[in-house]
Amino acid sequence: MVEELVAAGVTLASAGAVYVMAAARVVKQYERGVVLRLGRLRPEVRGPGFTMIVPGIDKLRKVNMQIVTMPVPGQEGITRDNVTVRVDAVVYFKVTAPAEAIIRVEDYRFAVAQMAQTSLRSIIGKSELDDLLSNREKLNQGLELMIDSPAVEWGVTIDRVEIKDVSLPETMKRSMARQAEADRERRARVINADAELQASKKLAEAAKEMSEQPAALQLRLLQTVVAVAAEKNSTLVLPFPVELLRFLERAAPAPGPVQQPQQPVHSVEEQPVQEQLPSPQPRLDPGSEGSNSRQD
């Protein structure tokens, strides 16, 4: 009798242990448990830790609540300005309603992946090439809204969507490179012309100042000599401007007036007076008069 009781107790203990092992479940911290009893959803969601279910009757489905990083394969499309591109992206999402993610959609990961691919193709067709290359933030927001609208019903929230890379054909890359090079050359020419204009204005102002102050030209020449001599050249060719000669000529002392012998100056009015004067009579010697008298 005692042996039968011991055997029955051992059997019950073994059955209890087997039942506990079959019914025991452990839910991790980043997971939530959804219980289906005879195919029907139980309202409570099992939290992290140890939990029990009815073996053979209940079925526990664990749902990961972490943020899932899902790469979107590269999608080829034609932009609004008729350029063929290939764009790939990455989607960050997480499950916010475990029961909805299990009941409403068969595989929420596969559903989000397909929705992301179709939304990416739609974004490519609605955008231009310049927007894909430079205005990605706006496209990311639009893509996130397109994916998040149906995903909310699946108990999934899209955290973020990023466009990773935009692949262009080789011909388009060469065309864009030529366009950028031409644009840079145009800007360089405009900047060079503007610099020449400003330099010409400054040179004109400097020439005007030097024309008013001839000494400035000499100072500029001396500065040029100092700048050239600082390079330790063995031969120095120095231009000699004509303005410097004029400056030296002006700075030289003027020679004194040359004294010339004074000459009598006759006025024009005195000449007719001298012409009216009688000519002087020759003087006769007394001897000559006596001889003349004798002859008479």
Short mmCIF file of C-alpha atoms in Angstrom, two decimals:
data_model
loop_
_atom_site.label_atom_id
_atom_site.label_comp_id
_atom_site.label_asym_id
_atom_site.label_seq_id
_atom_site.Cartn_x
_atom_site.Cartn_y
_atom_site.Cartn_z
CA MET A 1 0.00 0.00 0.00
CA VAL A 2 2.72 2.39 0.93
CA GLU A 3 4.60 1.54 -2.19
CA GLU A 4 1.56 2.33 -4.29
CA LEU A 5 1.16 5.71 -2.57
CA VAL A 6 4.82 6.51 -3.12
CA ALA A 7 4.55 5.52 -6.76
CA ALA A 8 1.43 7.66 -7.18
CA GLY A 9 3.13 10.60 -5.53
CA VAL A 10 6.14 10.25 -7.75
CA THR A 11 3.92 10.06 -10.78
CA LEU A 12 2.00 13.17 -9.77
CA ALA A 13 5.20 15.04 -9.10
CA SER A 14 6.57 14.03 -12.45
CA ALA A 15 3.37 15.06 -14.19
CA GLY A 16 3.37 18.38 -12.32
CA ALA A 17 6.97 18.99 -13.32
CA VAL A 18 6.22 18.17 -16.91
CA TYR A 19 3.19 20.45 -16.85
CA VAL A 20 5.15 23.32 -15.35
CA MET A 21 7.91 22.87 -17.87
CA ALA A 22 5.37 22.83 -20.68
CA ALA A 23 3.44 25.83 -19.33
CA ALA A 24 6.37 27.99 -18.23
CA ARG A 25 7.42 30.83 -20.53
CA VAL A 26 9.98 33.61 -20.16
CA VAL A 27 9.42 36.95 -21.89
CA LYS A 28 12.49 39.14 -22.28
CA GLN A 29 12.63 42.79 -21.34
CA TYR A 30 12.41 44.04 -24.94
CA GLU A 31 9.56 41.64 -25.85
CA ARG A 32 5.85 41.39 -25.24
CA GLY A 33 3.76 38.19 -25.24
CA VAL A 34 0.44 37.78 -27.05
CA VAL A 35 -1.61 34.76 -25.96
CA LEU A 36 -4.03 32.96 -28.30
CA ARG A 37 -6.34 30.55 -26.46
CA LEU A 38 -7.99 28.12 -28.79
CA GLY A 39 -7.33 30.57 -31.61
CA ARG A 40 -8.86 33.56 -29.85
CA LEU A 41 -6.83 36.54 -28.72
CA ARG A 42 -6.56 37.06 -25.00
CA PRO A 43 -7.00 40.74 -24.03
CA GLU A 44 -3.99 40.93 -21.74
CA VAL A 45 -0.52 41.25 -23.16
CA ARG A 46 2.13 39.42 -21.17
CA GLY A 47 4.92 41.64 -19.93
CA PRO A 48 8.60 40.76 -19.49
CA GLY A 49 9.49 38.06 -16.98
CA PHE A 50 8.14 34.61 -16.08
CA THR A 51 4.64 33.71 -17.21
CA MET A 52 2.44 30.60 -17.45
CA ILE A 53 0.12 29.35 -20.19
CA VAL A 54 -2.13 26.34 -20.56
CA PRO A 55 -0.21 23.74 -22.51
CA GLY A 56 -1.98 22.51 -25.57
CA ILE A 57 -4.63 25.22 -25.30
CA ASP A 58 -2.76 28.52 -25.23
CA LYS A 59 -0.19 29.67 -27.74
CA LEU A 60 2.22 32.45 -26.85
CA ARG A 61 3.54 34.74 -29.63
CA LYS A 62 6.47 36.96 -28.68
CA VAL A 63 6.79 40.36 -30.38
CA ASN A 64 10.04 42.31 -30.44
CA MET A 65 9.52 45.91 -29.32
CA GLN A 66 12.96 47.18 -30.33
CA ILE A 67 13.56 49.57 -33.21
CA VAL A 68 14.14 47.52 -36.35
CA THR A 69 16.58 48.71 -39.01
CA MET A 70 15.44 47.52 -42.41
CA PRO A 71 17.39 48.33 -45.59
CA VAL A 72 15.30 49.02 -48.66
CA PRO A 73 16.80 47.50 -51.84
CA GLY A 74 17.77 49.91 -54.58
CA GLN A 75 14.80 50.92 -56.73
CA GLU A 76 15.17 52.15 -60.29
CA GLY A 77 12.88 54.85 -61.54
CA ILE A 78 12.55 57.86 -63.82
CA THR A 79 12.40 61.27 -62.20
CA ARG A 80 10.01 64.02 -63.18
CA ASP A 81 12.69 65.59 -65.41
CA ASN A 82 13.21 62.25 -67.26
CA VAL A 83 16.43 61.06 -65.63
CA THR A 84 16.89 57.38 -64.82
CA VAL A 85 18.21 56.88 -61.28
CA ARG A 86 18.62 54.11 -58.76
CA VAL A 87 17.84 54.97 -55.14
CA ASP A 88 18.19 52.90 -52.00
CA ALA A 89 17.06 53.79 -48.48
CA VAL A 90 16.81 52.52 -44.91
CA VAL A 91 13.72 52.40 -42.68
CA TYR A 92 13.66 52.52 -38.87
CA PHE A 93 10.43 51.29 -37.29
CA LYS A 94 9.13 49.67 -34.12
CA VAL A 95 6.02 47.83 -32.93
CA THR A 96 3.79 49.85 -30.63
CA ALA A 97 0.75 47.53 -30.50
CA PRO A 98 1.82 43.86 -30.27
CA ALA A 99 -1.71 42.48 -30.64
CA GLU A 100 -2.38 44.51 -33.80
CA ALA A 101 0.95 43.47 -35.30
CA ILE A 102 0.02 39.80 -34.80
CA ILE A 103 -3.66 39.90 -35.75
CA ARG A 104 -3.99 42.49 -38.51
CA VAL A 105 -1.05 41.52 -40.72
CA GLU A 106 0.51 38.17 -41.43
CA ASP A 107 4.13 39.36 -41.37
CA TYR A 108 4.55 42.98 -40.41
CA ARG A 109 8.25 43.03 -41.39
CA PHE A 110 7.53 41.87 -44.92
CA ALA A 111 4.61 44.30 -45.18
CA VAL A 112 6.74 47.26 -44.11
CA ALA A 113 9.48 46.25 -46.56
CA GLN A 114 7.08 46.10 -49.49
CA MET A 115 5.43 49.36 -48.54
CA ALA A 116 8.82 51.04 -48.31
CA GLN A 117 9.81 49.87 -51.81
CA THR A 118 6.59 51.06 -53.43
CA SER A 119 6.72 54.40 -51.61
CA LEU A 120 10.32 54.89 -52.70
CA ARG A 121 9.38 54.34 -56.35
CA SER A 122 6.54 56.82 -55.98
CA ILE A 123 8.86 59.43 -54.48
CA ILE A 124 11.33 58.99 -57.34
CA GLY A 125 8.61 59.59 -59.94
CA LYS A 126 7.34 62.73 -58.19
CA SER A 127 10.74 64.35 -57.60
CA GLU A 128 13.35 65.98 -59.78
CA LEU A 129 17.01 65.07 -59.90
CA ASP A 130 18.11 68.20 -58.06
CA ASP A 131 15.73 67.37 -55.19
CA LEU A 132 17.10 63.84 -54.90
CA LEU A 133 20.65 65.17 -54.71
CA SER A 134 20.28 68.27 -52.55
CA ASN A 135 16.86 68.30 -50.86
CA ARG A 136 16.83 64.86 -49.28
CA GLU A 137 15.44 65.99 -45.93
CA LYS A 138 12.13 66.96 -47.49
CA LEU A 139 11.99 63.72 -49.45
CA ASN A 140 12.71 61.72 -46.30
CA GLN A 141 9.77 63.34 -44.55
CA GLY A 142 7.46 62.64 -47.48
CA LEU A 143 8.62 59.04 -47.68
CA GLU A 144 8.08 58.60 -43.93
CA LEU A 145 4.50 59.85 -44.19
CA MET A 146 3.75 57.54 -47.11
CA ILE A 147 4.97 54.47 -45.21
CA ASP A 148 3.55 55.46 -41.83
CA SER A 149 -0.05 55.91 -43.03
CA PRO A 150 -0.83 52.20 -43.60
CA ALA A 151 1.66 50.98 -40.99
CA VAL A 152 -0.31 52.59 -38.13
CA GLU A 153 -3.13 50.10 -38.67
CA TRP A 154 -0.63 47.25 -38.31
CA GLY A 155 0.51 48.43 -34.89
CA VAL A 156 3.81 49.66 -36.34
CA THR A 157 5.23 53.18 -36.09
CA ILE A 158 7.83 54.43 -38.57
CA ASP A 159 10.53 56.12 -36.60
CA ARG A 160 12.67 57.44 -39.46
CA VAL A 161 13.37 56.98 -43.16
CA GLU A 162 16.64 57.94 -44.83
CA ILE A 163 17.65 57.90 -48.49
CA LYS A 164 21.15 56.44 -48.54
CA ASP A 165 22.44 56.73 -52.07
CA VAL A 166 21.39 57.97 -55.50
CA SER A 167 23.11 56.22 -58.40
CA LEU A 168 23.25 58.03 -61.74
CA PRO A 169 24.21 56.74 -65.19
CA GLU A 170 27.77 57.44 -66.35
CA THR A 171 26.60 59.71 -69.15
CA MET A 172 24.63 61.83 -66.69
CA LYS A 173 27.63 62.04 -64.37
CA ARG A 174 29.83 63.30 -67.22
CA SER A 175 27.19 65.82 -68.27
CA MET A 176 26.87 67.14 -64.72
CA ALA A 177 30.65 67.35 -64.40
CA ARG A 178 30.88 69.41 -67.61
CA GLN A 179 28.07 71.66 -66.43
CA ALA A 180 29.74 72.24 -63.07
CA GLU A 181 33.08 72.92 -64.76
CA ALA A 182 31.50 75.46 -67.13
CA ASP A 183 29.75 77.15 -64.23
CA ARG A 184 32.99 77.41 -62.25
CA GLU A 185 34.82 78.79 -65.28
CA ARG A 186 32.10 81.39 -65.80
CA ARG A 187 32.31 82.51 -62.19
CA ALA A 188 36.10 82.66 -62.40
CA ARG A 189 35.92 84.91 -65.46
CA VAL A 190 33.38 87.19 -63.83
CA ILE A 191 35.49 87.47 -60.69
CA ASN A 192 38.61 88.15 -62.77
CA ALA A 193 36.84 90.86 -64.78
CA ASP A 194 35.53 92.46 -61.61
CA ALA A 195 39.03 92.44 -60.15
CA GLU A 196 40.42 94.06 -63.30
CA LEU A 197 37.74 96.76 -63.11
CA GLN A 198 38.50 97.53 -59.48
CA ALA A 199 42.24 97.52 -60.17
CA SER A 200 41.83 99.92 -63.08
CA LYS A 201 39.83 102.33 -60.90
CA LYS A 202 42.47 102.21 -58.19
CA LEU A 203 45.26 102.73 -60.73
CA ALA A 204 43.44 105.71 -62.16
CA GLU A 205 43.11 107.23 -58.70
CA ALA A 206 46.79 106.55 -58.01
CA ALA A 207 47.81 108.17 -61.30
CA LYS A 208 45.75 111.21 -60.47
CA GLU A 209 47.39 111.54 -57.06
CA MET A 210 50.88 111.09 -58.53
CA SER A 211 50.21 113.72 -61.18
CA GLU A 212 49.36 116.20 -58.44
CA GLN A 213 52.33 115.17 -56.28
CA PRO A 214 55.40 114.35 -58.41
CA ALA A 215 57.34 113.34 -55.31
CA ALA A 216 55.03 110.34 -54.92
CA LEU A 217 56.39 108.86 -58.14
CA GLN A 218 59.93 108.99 -56.79
CA LEU A 219 58.82 107.31 -53.54
CA ARG A 220 57.07 104.60 -55.53
CA LEU A 221 60.23 104.04 -57.54
CA LEU A 222 62.29 103.69 -54.38
CA GLN A 223 59.77 101.17 -53.01
CA THR A 224 60.08 99.14 -56.19
CA VAL A 225 63.87 99.16 -55.85
CA VAL A 226 63.62 97.94 -52.25
CA ALA A 227 61.18 95.17 -53.20
CA VAL A 228 63.38 93.94 -56.05
CA ALA A 229 66.59 94.17 -54.00
CA ALA A 230 65.05 91.99 -51.26
CA GLU A 231 65.12 88.98 -53.62
CA LYS A 232 68.96 89.07 -53.77
CA ASN A 233 69.20 89.41 -57.52
CA SER A 234 72.64 89.85 -59.02
CA THR A 235 71.37 92.00 -61.90
CA LEU A 236 68.91 94.82 -61.42
CA VAL A 237 67.26 96.51 -64.37
CA LEU A 238 65.62 99.70 -63.17
CA PRO A 239 63.36 101.73 -65.47
CA PHE A 240 63.86 105.46 -65.27
CA PRO A 241 60.58 107.32 -65.83
CA VAL A 242 60.46 110.64 -67.61
CA GLU A 243 58.38 112.11 -64.79
CA LEU A 244 61.33 111.71 -62.44
CA LEU A 245 63.52 113.71 -64.82
CA ARG A 246 60.90 116.43 -64.86
CA PHE A 247 60.79 116.38 -61.08
CA LEU A 248 64.55 116.73 -60.85
CA GLU A 249 64.48 119.50 -63.42
CA ARG A 250 61.93 121.39 -61.35
CA ALA A 251 63.84 120.77 -58.14
CA ALA A 252 67.18 122.09 -59.62
CA PRO A 253 68.00 125.79 -58.80
CA ALA A 254 67.30 128.21 -61.66
CA PRO A 255 70.45 129.95 -63.12
CA GLY A 256 70.98 133.70 -62.32
CA PRO A 257 70.32 136.42 -64.94
CA VAL A 258 73.25 137.17 -67.31
CA GLN A 259 74.37 140.84 -67.20
CA GLN A 260 74.63 142.37 -70.67
CA PRO A 261 76.30 145.72 -71.55
CA GLN A 262 73.98 148.61 -71.54
CA GLN A 263 73.29 150.19 -74.85
CA PRO A 264 71.80 153.60 -75.40
CA VAL A 265 68.22 153.34 -76.10
CA HIS A 266 66.80 155.76 -78.52
CA SER A 267 63.19 156.26 -78.56
CA VAL A 268 61.32 156.44 -81.74
CA GLU A 269 60.09 159.93 -80.98
CA GLU A 270 63.63 161.38 -80.78
CA GLN A 271 64.63 160.32 -84.29
CA PRO A 272 62.58 162.91 -86.22
CA VAL A 273 63.84 165.55 -83.84
CA GLN A 274 67.44 164.67 -84.70
CA GLU A 275 66.63 164.76 -88.37
CA GLN A 276 65.32 168.35 -88.09
CA LEU A 277 68.45 169.60 -86.45
CA PRO A 278 70.85 171.34 -88.87
CA SER A 279 74.09 169.69 -89.60
CA PRO A 280 77.07 171.23 -87.76
CA GLN A 281 79.19 173.74 -89.82
CA PRO A 282 82.84 172.93 -90.15
CA ARG A 283 85.16 175.26 -88.24
CA LEU A 284 87.69 177.28 -90.24
CA ASP A 285 91.17 177.96 -89.02
CA PRO A 286 92.28 181.60 -88.78
CA GLY A 287 95.07 180.92 -91.16
CA SER A 288 92.78 179.77 -93.76
CA GLU A 289 90.70 182.92 -93.40
CA GLY A 290 93.72 185.15 -93.82
CA SER A 291 94.79 183.37 -96.91
CA ASN A 292 91.42 183.71 -98.31
CA SER A 293 91.43 187.44 -97.61
CA ARG A 294 94.71 187.80 -99.23
CA GLN A 295 93.61 186.10 -102.26
CA ASP A 296 90.66 188.36 -102.42
#
